[in-house]
PDB file of C-alpha atoms and ligand atoms in Angstrom:
ATOM      1  CA  MET A   1     175.426  59.178 108.296  1.00  0.00           C
ATOM      2  CA  VAL A   2     175.060  60.029 104.608  1.00  0.00           C
ATOM      3  CA  ILE A   3     173.002  57.734 102.386  1.00  0.00           C
ATOM      4  CA  ALA A   4     173.588  58.285  98.659  1.00  0.00           C
ATOM      5  CA  ILE A   5     170.921  56.997  96.297  1.00  0.00           C
ATOM      6  CA  ASP A   6     171.327  57.149  92.529  1.00  0.00           C
ATOM      7  CA  GLY A   7     169.462  55.737  89.590  1.00  0.00           C
ATOM      8  CA  PRO A   8     167.667  56.524  86.351  1.00  0.00           C
ATOM      9  CA  ALA A   9     164.338  58.347  85.956  1.00  0.00           C
ATOM     10  CA  ALA A  10     161.333  56.768  87.717  1.00  0.00           C
ATOM     11  CA  SER A  11     163.379  53.947  89.244  1.00  0.00           C
ATOM     12  CA  GLY A  12     161.717  54.468  92.621  1.00  0.00           C
ATOM     13  CA  LYS A  13     164.769  56.098  94.177  1.00  0.00           C
ATOM     14  CA  GLY A  14     162.771  59.129  95.353  1.00  0.00           C
ATOM     15  CA  THR A  15     160.166  57.100  97.220  1.00  0.00           C
ATOM     16  CA  LEU A  16     162.906  54.987  98.737  1.00  0.00           C
ATOM     17  CA  ALA A  17     164.976  58.012  99.758  1.00  0.00           C
ATOM     18  CA  LYS A  18     161.967  59.580 101.492  1.00  0.00           C
ATOM     19  CA  ARG A  19     161.193  56.403 103.410  1.00  0.00           C
ATOM     20  CA  LEU A  20     164.793  55.829 104.473  1.00  0.00           C
ATOM     21  CA  ALA A  21     165.067  59.457 105.599  1.00  0.00           C
ATOM     22  CA  ALA A  22     161.889  59.148 107.694  1.00  0.00           C
ATOM     23  CA  HIS A  23     163.020  55.803 109.133  1.00  0.00           C
ATOM     24  CA  TYR A  24     166.469  57.045 110.204  1.00  0.00           C
ATOM     25  CA  GLY A  25     165.357  60.595 111.100  1.00  0.00           C
ATOM     26  CA  LEU A  26     167.585  62.224 108.481  1.00  0.00           C
ATOM     27  CA  PRO A  27     166.915  65.228 106.253  1.00  0.00           C
ATOM     28  CA  HIS A  28     166.261  64.338 102.611  1.00  0.00           C
ATOM     29  CA  LEU A  29     167.224  66.178  99.430  1.00  0.00           C
ATOM     30  CA  ASP A  30     165.765  65.217  96.064  1.00  0.00           C
ATOM     31  CA  THR A  31     168.600  66.671  93.984  1.00  0.00           C
ATOM     32  CA  GLY A  32     166.616  66.357  90.734  1.00  0.00           C
ATOM     33  CA  LEU A  33     164.507  69.230  92.057  1.00  0.00           C
ATOM     34  CA  LEU A  34     167.551  71.511  91.981  1.00  0.00           C
ATOM     35  CA  TYR A  35     168.066  70.873  88.263  1.00  0.00           C
ATOM     36  CA  ARG A  36     164.340  71.203  87.629  1.00  0.00           C
ATOM     37  CA  ALA A  37     164.286  74.522  89.532  1.00  0.00           C
ATOM     38  CA  VAL A  38     167.168  75.898  87.472  1.00  0.00           C
ATOM     39  CA  ALA A  39     165.340  74.930  84.273  1.00  0.00           C
ATOM     40  CA  LEU A  40     162.104  76.519  85.498  1.00  0.00           C
ATOM     41  CA  THR A  41     163.883  79.739  86.505  1.00  0.00           C
ATOM     42  CA  LEU A  42     165.378  79.947  83.038  1.00  0.00           C
ATOM     43  CA  LEU A  43     162.083  79.313  81.262  1.00  0.00           C
ATOM     44  CA  ASP A  44     160.174  81.741  83.500  1.00  0.00           C
ATOM     45  CA  ALA A  45     162.735  84.445  82.688  1.00  0.00           C
ATOM     46  CA  GLY A  46     162.323  83.785  78.967  1.00  0.00           C
ATOM     47  CA  PHE A  47     165.780  82.314  78.271  1.00  0.00           C
ATOM     48  CA  PRO A  48     166.208  79.351  75.918  1.00  0.00           C
ATOM     49  CA  LEU A  49     167.417  76.131  77.574  1.00  0.00           C
ATOM     50  CA  ASP A  50     170.651  76.194  75.597  1.00  0.00           C
ATOM     51  CA  ASP A  51     171.740  79.548  77.075  1.00  0.00           C
ATOM     52  CA  GLU A  52     174.535  78.114  79.238  1.00  0.00           C
ATOM     53  CA  ARG A  53     175.503  81.408  80.876  1.00  0.00           C
ATOM     54  CA  ALA A  54     171.928  82.144  81.936  1.00  0.00           C
ATOM     55  CA  ALA A  55     171.625  78.570  83.244  1.00  0.00           C
ATOM     56  CA  ALA A  56     174.821  78.957  85.281  1.00  0.00           C
ATOM     57  CA  ARG A  57     173.591  82.269  86.737  1.00  0.00           C
ATOM     58  CA  ALA A  58     170.267  80.655  87.662  1.00  0.00           C
ATOM     59  CA  ALA A  59     172.096  77.782  89.387  1.00  0.00           C
ATOM     60  CA  GLU A  60     174.343  80.160  91.337  1.00  0.00           C
ATOM     61  CA  ALA A  61     171.342  82.195  92.512  1.00  0.00           C
ATOM     62  CA  LEU A  62     169.095  79.228  93.345  1.00  0.00           C
ATOM     63  CA  ILE A  63     167.168  79.627  96.594  1.00  0.00           C
ATOM     64  CA  ALA A  64     165.437  76.856  98.529  1.00  0.00           C
ATOM     65  CA  ASP A  65     161.995  78.506  98.171  1.00  0.00           C
ATOM     66  CA  ARG A  66     161.930  77.587  94.489  1.00  0.00           C
ATOM     67  CA  LEU A  67     162.013  73.867  95.304  1.00  0.00           C
ATOM     68  CA  ALA A  68     158.385  73.934  96.472  1.00  0.00           C
ATOM     69  CA  ASP A  69     156.924  74.975  93.092  1.00  0.00           C
ATOM     70  CA  PRO A  70     154.460  72.241  91.971  1.00  0.00           C
ATOM     71  CA  ARG A  71     155.362  72.893  88.315  1.00  0.00           C
ATOM     72  CA  LEU A  72     158.758  71.272  88.995  1.00  0.00           C
ATOM     73  CA  ARG A  73     157.076  67.856  88.929  1.00  0.00           C
ATOM     74  CA  GLU A  74     155.714  68.245  85.414  1.00  0.00           C
ATOM     75  CA  ARG A  75     156.972  65.892  82.719  1.00  0.00           C
ATOM     76  CA  ALA A  76     158.365  68.700  80.569  1.00  0.00           C
ATOM     77  CA  MET A  77     160.469  69.934  83.454  1.00  0.00           C
ATOM     78  CA  GLY A  78     162.277  66.581  83.791  1.00  0.00           C
ATOM     79  CA  GLU A  79     163.219  66.857  80.160  1.00  0.00           C
ATOM     80  CA  ALA A  80     164.316  70.503  80.547  1.00  0.00           C
ATOM     81  CA  ALA A  81     166.322  69.630  83.681  1.00  0.00           C
ATOM     82  CA  SER A  82     168.115  66.856  81.843  1.00  0.00           C
ATOM     83  CA  ARG A  83     169.211  69.352  79.181  1.00  0.00           C
ATOM     84  CA  ILE A  84     170.594  72.036  81.494  1.00  0.00           C
ATOM     85  CA  SER A  85     172.158  69.414  83.798  1.00  0.00           C
ATOM     86  CA  ALA A  86     174.814  68.696  81.165  1.00  0.00           C
ATOM     87  CA  VAL A  87     176.239  72.230  81.587  1.00  0.00           C
ATOM     88  CA  PRO A  88     179.398  71.964  83.763  1.00  0.00           C
ATOM     89  CA  ALA A  89     178.935  75.424  85.360  1.00  0.00           C
ATOM     90  CA  VAL A  90     175.396  74.460  86.424  1.00  0.00           C
ATOM     91  CA  ARG A  91     176.687  71.247  87.993  1.00  0.00           C
ATOM     92  CA  ALA A  92     179.519  73.114  89.760  1.00  0.00           C
ATOM     93  CA  ALA A  93     177.102  75.615  91.339  1.00  0.00           C
ATOM     94  CA  LEU A  94     174.687  72.881  92.450  1.00  0.00           C
ATOM     95  CA  LEU A  95     177.521  70.714  93.773  1.00  0.00           C
ATOM     96  CA  ALA A  96     178.292  73.293  96.470  1.00  0.00           C
ATOM     97  CA  TRP A  97     174.577  73.467  97.356  1.00  0.00           C
ATOM     98  CA  GLN A  98     174.304  69.689  97.726  1.00  0.00           C
ATOM     99  CA  GLN A  99     177.530  69.298  99.686  1.00  0.00           C
ATOM    100  CA  ARG A 100     176.409  71.962 102.164  1.00  0.00           C
ATOM    101  CA  PHE A 101     173.179  70.000 102.644  1.00  0.00           C
ATOM    102  CA  ALA A 102     175.012  66.692 103.116  1.00  0.00           C
ATOM    103  CA  GLY A 103     177.618  68.221 105.440  1.00  0.00           C
ATOM    104  CA  ASN A 104     175.270  69.005 108.335  1.00  0.00           C
ATOM    105  CA  ALA A 105     175.882  67.406 111.727  1.00  0.00           C
ATOM    106  CA  VAL A 106     173.363  64.530 111.599  1.00  0.00           C
ATOM    107  CA  GLY A 107     173.832  63.410 108.008  1.00  0.00           C
ATOM    108  CA  ALA A 108     171.345  63.188 105.179  1.00  0.00           C
ATOM    109  CA  VAL A 109     169.756  61.132 102.436  1.00  0.00           C
ATOM    110  CA  LEU A 110     170.347  62.501  98.933  1.00  0.00           C
ATOM    111  CA  ASP A 111     168.976  61.015  95.744  1.00  0.00           C
ATOM    112  CA  GLY A 112     170.000  61.815  92.184  1.00  0.00           C
ATOM    113  CA  ARG A 113     172.362  60.675  89.448  1.00  0.00           C
ATOM    114  CA  ASP A 114     175.863  61.441  90.752  1.00  0.00           C
ATOM    115  CA  ILE A 115     175.520  61.404  94.535  1.00  0.00           C
ATOM    116  CA  GLY A 116     177.685  58.328  95.176  1.00  0.00           C
ATOM    117  CA  THR A 117     180.186  59.219  92.469  1.00  0.00           C
ATOM    118  CA  VAL A 118     180.635  63.007  92.768  1.00  0.00           C
ATOM    119  CA  VAL A 119     178.543  64.765  95.427  1.00  0.00           C
ATOM    120  CA  CYS A 120     179.170  62.408  98.375  1.00  0.00           C
ATOM    121  CA  PRO A 121     181.927  59.991  97.321  1.00  0.00           C
ATOM    122  CA  ASP A 122     182.536  59.176 101.015  1.00  0.00           C
ATOM    123  CA  ALA A 123     178.899  58.376 101.835  1.00  0.00           C
ATOM    124  CA  ARG A 124     178.495  55.577 104.383  1.00  0.00           C
ATOM    125  CA  VAL A 125     175.834  53.890 102.249  1.00  0.00           C
ATOM    126  CA  LYS A 126     175.544  53.970  98.459  1.00  0.00           C
ATOM    127  CA  LEU A 127     172.604  52.489  96.621  1.00  0.00           C
ATOM    128  CA  PHE A 128     172.027  52.394  92.878  1.00  0.00           C
ATOM    129  CA  ILE A 129     168.338  51.815  92.159  1.00  0.00           C
ATOM    130  CA  THR A 130     167.318  50.507  88.792  1.00  0.00           C
ATOM    131  CA  ALA A 131     164.322  48.885  87.057  1.00  0.00           C
ATOM    132  CA  ALA A 132     163.399  47.873  83.513  1.00  0.00           C
ATOM    133  CA  PRO A 133     162.453  50.913  81.380  1.00  0.00           C
ATOM    134  CA  GLU A 134     158.923  49.540  80.731  1.00  0.00           C
ATOM    135  CA  GLU A 135     158.280  49.152  84.448  1.00  0.00           C
ATOM    136  CA  ARG A 136     159.599  52.654  85.129  1.00  0.00           C
ATOM    137  CA  ALA A 137     157.363  54.035  82.373  1.00  0.00           C
ATOM    138  CA  ARG A 138     154.360  52.241  83.914  1.00  0.00           C
ATOM    139  CA  ARG A 139     155.080  53.792  87.314  1.00  0.00           C
ATOM    140  CA  ARG A 140     155.609  57.281  85.879  1.00  0.00           C
ATOM    141  CA  HIS A 141     152.442  56.948  83.784  1.00  0.00           C
ATOM    142  CA  ARG A 142     150.417  56.176  86.905  1.00  0.00           C
ATOM    143  CA  GLU A 143     152.036  59.008  88.858  1.00  0.00           C
ATOM    144  CA  LEU A 144     151.389  61.593  86.121  1.00  0.00           C
ATOM    145  CA  ALA A 145     147.810  60.371  85.616  1.00  0.00           C
ATOM    146  CA  ASP A 146     147.211  60.846  89.366  1.00  0.00           C
ATOM    147  CA  ARG A 147     148.298  64.459  88.918  1.00  0.00           C
ATOM    148  CA  GLY A 148     146.080  64.947  85.889  1.00  0.00           C
ATOM    149  CA  GLU A 149     148.755  64.888  83.157  1.00  0.00           C
ATOM    150  CA  THR A 150     147.657  62.927  80.110  1.00  0.00           C
ATOM    151  CA  ALA A 151     150.830  61.706  78.376  1.00  0.00           C
ATOM    152  CA  THR A 152     150.503  58.225  76.839  1.00  0.00           C
ATOM    153  CA  PHE A 153     152.579  55.253  77.989  1.00  0.00           C
ATOM    154  CA  ASP A 154     154.548  55.248  74.713  1.00  0.00           C
ATOM    155  CA  VAL A 155     155.453  58.923  75.020  1.00  0.00           C
ATOM    156  CA  ILE A 156     156.597  58.417  78.609  1.00  0.00           C
ATOM    157  CA  LEU A 157     158.642  55.344  77.701  1.00  0.00           C
ATOM    158  CA  ALA A 158     160.363  57.239  74.872  1.00  0.00           C
ATOM    159  CA  ASP A 159     160.973  60.129  77.260  1.00  0.00           C
ATOM    160  CA  ILE A 160     162.551  57.883  79.875  1.00  0.00           C
ATOM    161  CA  LYS A 161     164.821  56.174  77.367  1.00  0.00           C
ATOM    162  CA  ALA A 162     165.957  59.505  75.893  1.00  0.00           C
ATOM    163  CA  ARG A 163     166.616  60.946  79.352  1.00  0.00           C
ATOM    164  CA  ASP A 164     168.587  57.853  80.464  1.00  0.00           C
ATOM    165  CA  ALA A 165     170.710  58.024  77.315  1.00  0.00           C
ATOM    166  CA  ARG A 166     171.415  61.737  77.767  1.00  0.00           C
ATOM    167  CA  ASP A 167     172.144  61.416  81.504  1.00  0.00           C
ATOM    168  CA  ALA A 168     174.437  58.410  81.017  1.00  0.00           C
ATOM    169  CA  SER A 169     176.404  59.822  78.091  1.00  0.00           C
ATOM    170  CA  ARG A 170     177.168  63.378  79.254  1.00  0.00           C
ATOM    171  CA  ALA A 171     180.822  64.202  79.918  1.00  0.00           C
ATOM    172  CA  THR A 172     180.374  65.721  83.397  1.00  0.00           C
ATOM    173  CA  ALA A 173     179.117  63.490  86.230  1.00  0.00           C
ATOM    174  CA  PRO A 174     177.179  60.991  84.081  1.00  0.00           C
ATOM    175  CA  LEU A 175     174.572  58.650  85.519  1.00  0.00           C
ATOM    176  CA  LYS A 176     176.439  55.567  86.714  1.00  0.00           C
ATOM    177  CA  ALA A 177     176.739  53.363  89.757  1.00  0.00           C
ATOM    178  CA  ALA A 178     179.693  54.116  92.046  1.00  0.00           C
ATOM    179  CA  ALA A 179     182.140  51.210  92.176  1.00  0.00           C
ATOM    180  CA  ASP A 180     181.186  50.659  95.834  1.00  0.00           C
ATOM    181  CA  ALA A 181     177.408  51.051  95.405  1.00  0.00           C
ATOM    182  CA  VAL A 182     174.962  48.220  96.040  1.00  0.00           C
ATOM    183  CA  VAL A 183     172.762  47.815  92.958  1.00  0.00           C
ATOM    184  CA  LEU A 184     169.090  47.175  93.674  1.00  0.00           C
ATOM    185  CA  ASP A 185     166.805  46.194  90.780  1.00  0.00           C
ATOM    186  CA  THR A 186     163.208  47.018  91.754  1.00  0.00           C
ATOM    187  CA  THR A 187     161.496  45.708  88.579  1.00  0.00           C
ATOM    188  CA  GLU A 188     159.871  42.866  90.516  1.00  0.00           C
ATOM    189  CA  LEU A 189     159.575  44.677  93.864  1.00  0.00           C
ATOM    190  CA  ASP A 190     156.775  46.803  95.255  1.00  0.00           C
ATOM    191  CA  ALA A 191     157.569  49.881  97.369  1.00  0.00           C
ATOM    192  CA  ASP A 192     157.574  47.939 100.665  1.00  0.00           C
ATOM    193  CA  GLU A 193     159.855  45.212  99.324  1.00  0.00           C
ATOM    194  CA  ALA A 194     162.236  47.792  97.881  1.00  0.00           C
ATOM    195  CA  PHE A 195     162.319  49.593 101.225  1.00  0.00           C
ATOM    196  CA  GLU A 196     163.093  46.377 103.115  1.00  0.00           C
ATOM    197  CA  ALA A 197     165.891  45.494 100.697  1.00  0.00           C
ATOM    198  CA  ALA A 198     167.391  48.984 101.007  1.00  0.00           C
ATOM    199  CA  ARG A 199     167.041  48.981 104.793  1.00  0.00           C
ATOM    200  CA  ALA A 200     168.943  45.694 104.947  1.00  0.00           C
ATOM    201  CA  VAL A 201     171.809  47.310 103.014  1.00  0.00           C
ATOM    202  CA  VAL A 202     171.850  50.289 105.392  1.00  0.00           C
ATOM    203  CA  GLU A 203     171.755  48.033 108.468  1.00  0.00           C
ATOM    204  CA  ARG A 204     174.773  46.108 107.198  1.00  0.00           C
ATOM    205  CA  ALA A 205     176.694  49.350 106.766  1.00  0.00           C
ATOM    206  CA  ILE A 206     176.023  50.964 110.162  1.00  0.00           C
TER     207      ILE A 206
HETATM  208  O1  C5P B 301     165.431  62.841  89.217  1.00  0.00           O
HETATM  209  P1  C5P B 301     164.739  63.790  88.300  1.00  0.00           P
HETATM  210  O2  C5P B 301     163.939  63.134  87.228  1.00  0.00           O
HETATM  211  O3  C5P B 301     163.946  64.829  89.025  1.00  0.00           O
HETATM  212  O4  C5P B 301     165.930  64.583  87.577  1.00  0.00           O
HETATM  213  C1  C5P B 301     165.713  65.449  86.503  1.00  0.00           C
HETATM  214  C2  C5P B 301     167.007  65.549  85.699  1.00  0.00           C
HETATM  215  O5  C5P B 301     167.987  66.260  86.473  1.00  0.00           O
HETATM  216  C3  C5P B 301     167.664  64.223  85.362  1.00  0.00           C
HETATM  217  O6  C5P B 301     167.208  63.679  84.148  1.00  0.00           O
HETATM  218  C4  C5P B 301     169.139  64.579  85.285  1.00  0.00           C
HETATM  219  O7  C5P B 301     169.495  65.026  83.999  1.00  0.00           O
HETATM  220  C5  C5P B 301     169.276  65.748  86.233  1.00  0.00           C
HETATM  221  N1  C5P B 301     169.935  65.354  87.478  1.00  0.00           N
HETATM  222  C6  C5P B 301     171.310  65.270  87.475  1.00  0.00           C
HETATM  223  N2  C5P B 301     171.974  64.970  88.630  1.00  0.00           N
HETATM  224  C7  C5P B 301     171.297  64.747  89.766  1.00  0.00           C
HETATM  225  C8  C5P B 301     169.879  64.783  89.769  1.00  0.00           C
HETATM  226  C9  C5P B 301     169.216  65.080  88.601  1.00  0.00           C
HETATM  227  O8  C5P B 301     171.938  65.461  86.461  1.00  0.00           O
HETATM  228  N3  C5P B 301     171.983  64.485  90.881  1.00  0.00           N
END
């Protein structure tokens, strides 16, 4: 069983994906980490983010070990990931990676931007998680503060809006709900309520 979860930055899709994976005993892949890891590899090697060939090489050579680096969670890395994720050769290299993960015998939960549309178009369950930008900024602000990052609410909100616009307008695999995805707006839901709503969608599909 493959569960595809897409949505914009800080919509709660990651938390939801983790909980669904634990509940159904499935492996989970946060695909944003792949793009973040490519961006970090590039920056660590001293390449500018607009070097598309270096970005493609980094994506082709990506190894799972890199996904554990705590720097991947930093705010700047989300921004950097969003920039290199518009490069078609980066997306092509990471597509193979993600499809290998999803193709294992038991199934998987993947969360990202194009899972239901491009990576796993045949997924049994497709969810598109969304929430008002202000609510997403509030959640991200709290999360970053817990990790000791000091960005203001306004900076985070501007960040989120810019990232949504870039992710939704790129030519290759833009952020959008698959035609057969169930859209779940979590603006008014806490994590438990969002989980229950998502679980109900999965239960209907299996
Ligand atoms: O989800 P997260 O914030 O970690 O993603 C970082 C960036 O990686 C996103 O803004 C998006 O540009 C890119 N991404 C993507 N496709 C995915 C997952 C993430 O383009 N499936």
